[in-house]
Coordinates of C-alpha atoms and ligand atoms in Angstrom, one line a residue:
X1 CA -34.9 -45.2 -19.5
X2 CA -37.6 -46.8 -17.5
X3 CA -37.2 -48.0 -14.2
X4 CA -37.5 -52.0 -15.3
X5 CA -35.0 -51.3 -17.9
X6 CA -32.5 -49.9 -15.4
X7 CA -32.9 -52.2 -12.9
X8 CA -32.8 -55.2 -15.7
X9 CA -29.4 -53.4 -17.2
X10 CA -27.6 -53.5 -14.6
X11 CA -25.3 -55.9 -14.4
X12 CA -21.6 -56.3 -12.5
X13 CA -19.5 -54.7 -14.7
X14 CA -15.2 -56.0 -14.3
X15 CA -14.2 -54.6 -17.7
X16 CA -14.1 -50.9 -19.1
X17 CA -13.3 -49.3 -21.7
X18 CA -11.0 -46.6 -21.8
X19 CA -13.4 -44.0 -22.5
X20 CA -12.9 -40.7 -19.5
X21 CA -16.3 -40.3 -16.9
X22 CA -16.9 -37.3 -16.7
X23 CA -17.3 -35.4 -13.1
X24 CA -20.2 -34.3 -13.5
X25 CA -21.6 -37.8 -14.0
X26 CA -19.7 -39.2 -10.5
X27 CA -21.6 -36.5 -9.1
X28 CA -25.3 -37.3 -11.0
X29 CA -24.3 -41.1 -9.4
X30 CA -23.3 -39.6 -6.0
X31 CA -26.4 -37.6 -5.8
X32 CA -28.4 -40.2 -6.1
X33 CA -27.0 -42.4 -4.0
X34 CA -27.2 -38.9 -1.4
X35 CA -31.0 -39.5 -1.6
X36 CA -31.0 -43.0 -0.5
X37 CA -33.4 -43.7 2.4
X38 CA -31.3 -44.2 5.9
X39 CA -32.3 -45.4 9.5
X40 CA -33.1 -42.1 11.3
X41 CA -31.8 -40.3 8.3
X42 CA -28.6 -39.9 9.5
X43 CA -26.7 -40.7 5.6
X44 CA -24.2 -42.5 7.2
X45 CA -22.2 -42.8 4.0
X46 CA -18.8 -40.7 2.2
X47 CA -18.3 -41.3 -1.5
X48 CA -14.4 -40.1 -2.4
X49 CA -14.2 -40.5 -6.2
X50 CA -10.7 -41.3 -7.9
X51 CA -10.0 -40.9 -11.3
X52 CA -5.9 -40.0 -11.2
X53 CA -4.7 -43.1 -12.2
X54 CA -1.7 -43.4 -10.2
X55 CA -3.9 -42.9 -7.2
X56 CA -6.0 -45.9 -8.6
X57 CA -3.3 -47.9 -9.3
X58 CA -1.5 -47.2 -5.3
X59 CA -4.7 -48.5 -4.1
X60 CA -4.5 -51.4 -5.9
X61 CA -1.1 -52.1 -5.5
X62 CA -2.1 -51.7 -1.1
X63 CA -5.2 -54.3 -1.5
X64 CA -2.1 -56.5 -3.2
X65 CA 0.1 -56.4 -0.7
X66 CA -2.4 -57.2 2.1
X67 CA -3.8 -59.9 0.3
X68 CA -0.5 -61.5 -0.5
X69 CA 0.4 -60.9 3.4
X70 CA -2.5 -63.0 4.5
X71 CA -2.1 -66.0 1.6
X72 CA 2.0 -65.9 2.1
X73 CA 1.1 -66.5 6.2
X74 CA -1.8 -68.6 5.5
X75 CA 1.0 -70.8 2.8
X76 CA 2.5 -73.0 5.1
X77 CA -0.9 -73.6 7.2
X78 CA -3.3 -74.9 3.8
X79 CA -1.0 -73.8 0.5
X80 CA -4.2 -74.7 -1.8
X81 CA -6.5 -72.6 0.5
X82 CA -3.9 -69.5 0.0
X83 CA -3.5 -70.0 -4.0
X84 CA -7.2 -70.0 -3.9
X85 CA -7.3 -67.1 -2.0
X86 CA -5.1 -65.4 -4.5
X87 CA -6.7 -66.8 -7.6
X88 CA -10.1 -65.5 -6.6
X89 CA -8.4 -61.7 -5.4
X90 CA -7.1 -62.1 -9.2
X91 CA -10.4 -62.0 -10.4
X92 CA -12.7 -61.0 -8.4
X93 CA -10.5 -58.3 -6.4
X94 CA -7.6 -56.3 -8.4
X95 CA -9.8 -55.3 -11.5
X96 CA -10.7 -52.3 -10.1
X97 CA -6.8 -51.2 -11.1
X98 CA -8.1 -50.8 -14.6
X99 CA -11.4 -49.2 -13.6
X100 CA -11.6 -45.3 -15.2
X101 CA -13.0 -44.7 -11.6
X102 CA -12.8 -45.7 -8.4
X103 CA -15.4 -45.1 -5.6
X104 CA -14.1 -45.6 -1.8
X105 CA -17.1 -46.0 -0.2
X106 CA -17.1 -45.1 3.7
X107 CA -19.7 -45.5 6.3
X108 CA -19.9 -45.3 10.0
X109 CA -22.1 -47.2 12.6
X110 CA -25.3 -45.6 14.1
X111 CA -26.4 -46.9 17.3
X112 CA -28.6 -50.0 17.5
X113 CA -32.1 -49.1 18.4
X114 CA -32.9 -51.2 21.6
X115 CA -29.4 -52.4 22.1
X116 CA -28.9 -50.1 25.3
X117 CA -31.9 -50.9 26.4
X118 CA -32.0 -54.6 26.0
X119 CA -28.3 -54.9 27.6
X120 CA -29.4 -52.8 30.6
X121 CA -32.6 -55.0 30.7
X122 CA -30.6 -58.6 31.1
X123 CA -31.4 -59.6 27.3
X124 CA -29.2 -60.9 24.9
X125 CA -29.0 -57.9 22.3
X126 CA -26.1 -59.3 19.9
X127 CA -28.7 -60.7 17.5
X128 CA -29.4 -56.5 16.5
X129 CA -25.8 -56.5 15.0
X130 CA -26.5 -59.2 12.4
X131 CA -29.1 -56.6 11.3
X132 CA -27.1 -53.2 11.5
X133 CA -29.0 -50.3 9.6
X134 CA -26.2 -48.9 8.8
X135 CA -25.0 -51.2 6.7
X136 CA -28.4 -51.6 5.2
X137 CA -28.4 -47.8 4.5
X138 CA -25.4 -47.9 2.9
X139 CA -26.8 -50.4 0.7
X140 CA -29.5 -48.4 -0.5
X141 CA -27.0 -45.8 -1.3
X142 CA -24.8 -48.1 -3.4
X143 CA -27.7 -49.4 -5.3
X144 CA -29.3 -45.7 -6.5
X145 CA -25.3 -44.9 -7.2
X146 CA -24.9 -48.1 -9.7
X147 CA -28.9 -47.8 -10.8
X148 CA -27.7 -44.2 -11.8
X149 CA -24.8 -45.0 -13.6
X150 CA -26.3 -47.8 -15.3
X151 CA -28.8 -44.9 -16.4
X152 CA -26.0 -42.8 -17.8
X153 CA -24.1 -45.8 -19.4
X154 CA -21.8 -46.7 -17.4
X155 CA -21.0 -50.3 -15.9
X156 CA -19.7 -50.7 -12.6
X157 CA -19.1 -53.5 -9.6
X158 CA -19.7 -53.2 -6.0
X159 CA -16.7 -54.8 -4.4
X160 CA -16.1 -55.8 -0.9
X161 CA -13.6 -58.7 -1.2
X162 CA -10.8 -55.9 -0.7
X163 CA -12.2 -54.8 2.5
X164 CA -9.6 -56.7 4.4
X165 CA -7.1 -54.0 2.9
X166 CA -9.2 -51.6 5.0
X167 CA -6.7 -49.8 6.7
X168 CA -4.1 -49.5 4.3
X169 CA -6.6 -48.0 2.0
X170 CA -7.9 -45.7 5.0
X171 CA -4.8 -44.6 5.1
X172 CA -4.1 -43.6 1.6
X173 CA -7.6 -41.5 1.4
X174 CA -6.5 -39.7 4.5
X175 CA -2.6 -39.1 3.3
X176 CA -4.0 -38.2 -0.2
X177 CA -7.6 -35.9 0.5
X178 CA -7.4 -35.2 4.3
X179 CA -10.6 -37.4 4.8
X180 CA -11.1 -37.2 8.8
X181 CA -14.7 -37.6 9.6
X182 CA -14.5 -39.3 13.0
X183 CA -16.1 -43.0 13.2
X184 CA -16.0 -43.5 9.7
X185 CA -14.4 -46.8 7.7
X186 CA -13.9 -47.9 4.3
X187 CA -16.7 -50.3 3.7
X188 CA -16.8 -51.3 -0.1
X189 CA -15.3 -49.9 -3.7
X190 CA -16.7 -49.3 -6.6
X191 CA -15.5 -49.7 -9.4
X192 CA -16.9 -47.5 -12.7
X193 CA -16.4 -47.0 -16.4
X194 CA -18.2 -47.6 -19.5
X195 CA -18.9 -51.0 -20.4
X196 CA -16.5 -53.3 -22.4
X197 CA -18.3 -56.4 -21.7
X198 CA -22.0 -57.8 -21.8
X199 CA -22.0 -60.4 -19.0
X200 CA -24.1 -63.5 -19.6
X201 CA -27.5 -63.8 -17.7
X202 CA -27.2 -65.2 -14.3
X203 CA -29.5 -67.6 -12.5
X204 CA -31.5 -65.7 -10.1
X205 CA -33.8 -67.5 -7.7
X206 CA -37.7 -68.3 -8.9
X207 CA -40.2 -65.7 -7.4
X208 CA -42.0 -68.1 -5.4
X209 CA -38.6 -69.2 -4.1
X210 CA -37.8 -65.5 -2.3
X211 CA -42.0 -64.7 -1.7
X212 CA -44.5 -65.2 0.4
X213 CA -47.5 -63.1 0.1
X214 CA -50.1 -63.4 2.7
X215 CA -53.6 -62.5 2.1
Ligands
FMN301 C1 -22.4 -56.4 -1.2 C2 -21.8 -56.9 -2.5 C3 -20.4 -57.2 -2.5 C4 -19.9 -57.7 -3.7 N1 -18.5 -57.9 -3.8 C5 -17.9 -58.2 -5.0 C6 -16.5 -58.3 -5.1 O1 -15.8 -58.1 -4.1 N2 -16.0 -58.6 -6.3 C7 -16.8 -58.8 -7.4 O2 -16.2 -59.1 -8.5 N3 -18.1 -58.7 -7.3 C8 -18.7 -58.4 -6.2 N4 -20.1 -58.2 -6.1 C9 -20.9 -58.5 -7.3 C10 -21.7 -59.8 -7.2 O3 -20.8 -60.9 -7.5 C11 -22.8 -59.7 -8.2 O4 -23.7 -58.7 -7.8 C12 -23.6 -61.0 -8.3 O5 -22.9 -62.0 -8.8 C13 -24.9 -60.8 -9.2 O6 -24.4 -60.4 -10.5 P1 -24.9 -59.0 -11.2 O7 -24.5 -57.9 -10.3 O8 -24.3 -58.9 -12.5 O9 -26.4 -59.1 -11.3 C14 -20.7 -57.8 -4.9 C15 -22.0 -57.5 -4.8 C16 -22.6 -57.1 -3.6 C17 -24.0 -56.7 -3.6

């Protein structure tokens, strides 16, 4: 497949069938996602890979129970605000229960370039945070992982709406794989499988809209 193709086919995928992914295509999708460019090359990124399906589903059931902690608190502040909150976690959130595969994505912070030195000169360095290159590494990662799978076949969605489960889920990678690498944090999921829907085109923003070229 050409580039164009893969890039065009990729789409947010929230429904799979149940067809099995195969190892040794989380690891083609990993690997790609390992050769992702990042700010001083550091690769601040850990891809743990769940197919057991109870596993899966205890995640799921964690993301649940934080969500419903925050809408049942948030109930008698703004009830429609909290049915909202649960309607959308409905949707866009607990899909990845019935995802073949179910990537816990973890990252860690490098160091701002010019932040030390900034603070220690009397400036305002806070700005640098809204700009973190980790984060923007990790997004390169993420991107070659679901360009890949899209190569192989498969669907998949990036999802960070359960990231306020963070802990809890932090928890459960540790309990379950012994994951210990020191500053690292669950930053998205992914969720993987083969395709069971085509998702209708989406509006995307007119090139002249996102481009300036200056010559
Ligand atoms: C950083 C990021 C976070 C996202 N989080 C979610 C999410 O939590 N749940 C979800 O269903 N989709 C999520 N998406 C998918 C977007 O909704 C989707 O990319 C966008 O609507 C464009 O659609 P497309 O991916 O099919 O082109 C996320 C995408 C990105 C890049």
């Amino acid at each position: 497949m050409e580039l164009t193709e893969i890039l065009q086919r990729r789409r947010s995928i929230r429904r799979y069938t149940g067809d099995e992914v195969p190892s040794a295509d989380i690891a083609k999708m990993i690997e790609a996602a390992g050769i992702a460019p990042s700010g001083s090359n550091l690769q601040n990124w850990h891809f743990t890979a769940i197919k057991k399906r109870p596993l899966i589903k205890k995640i799921a059931a964690a993301a649940e129970g934080a969500m419903e902690d925050i809408a049942g608190r948030l109930d008698p502040v703004d009830k429609t605000l909290a049915d909202k909150f649960r309607k959308f976690s409905s949707i866009f959130t607990f899909f990845f229960a019935d995802a073949p595969v179910l990537i816990v994505v973890m990252s860690r912070a490098p160091a701002l370039t010019g932040f030390k030195e900034m603070e220690m000169a009397g400036l305002d360095a806070s700005r640098l945070y809204k700009k973190s290159p980790g984060m923007q590494s990790l997004g390169a990662a993420v991107e070659n992982l679901l360009l890949r799978a899209t190569e192989l076949g498969y669907g998949g969605c990036w999802i960070t709406s359960a990231n306020y489960a963070d802990t809890r889920i932090e928890a459960i990678i540790q309990e379950e794989t012994g994951f210990d690498k020191p500053g690292y944090y669950m930053a998205a999921l992914l969720a993987i499988g083969v395709p069971d829907e085509s998702p209708k085109p989406l509006r995307r923003k007119p090139l002249e809209e996102i481009m300036t070229i200056v010559e």
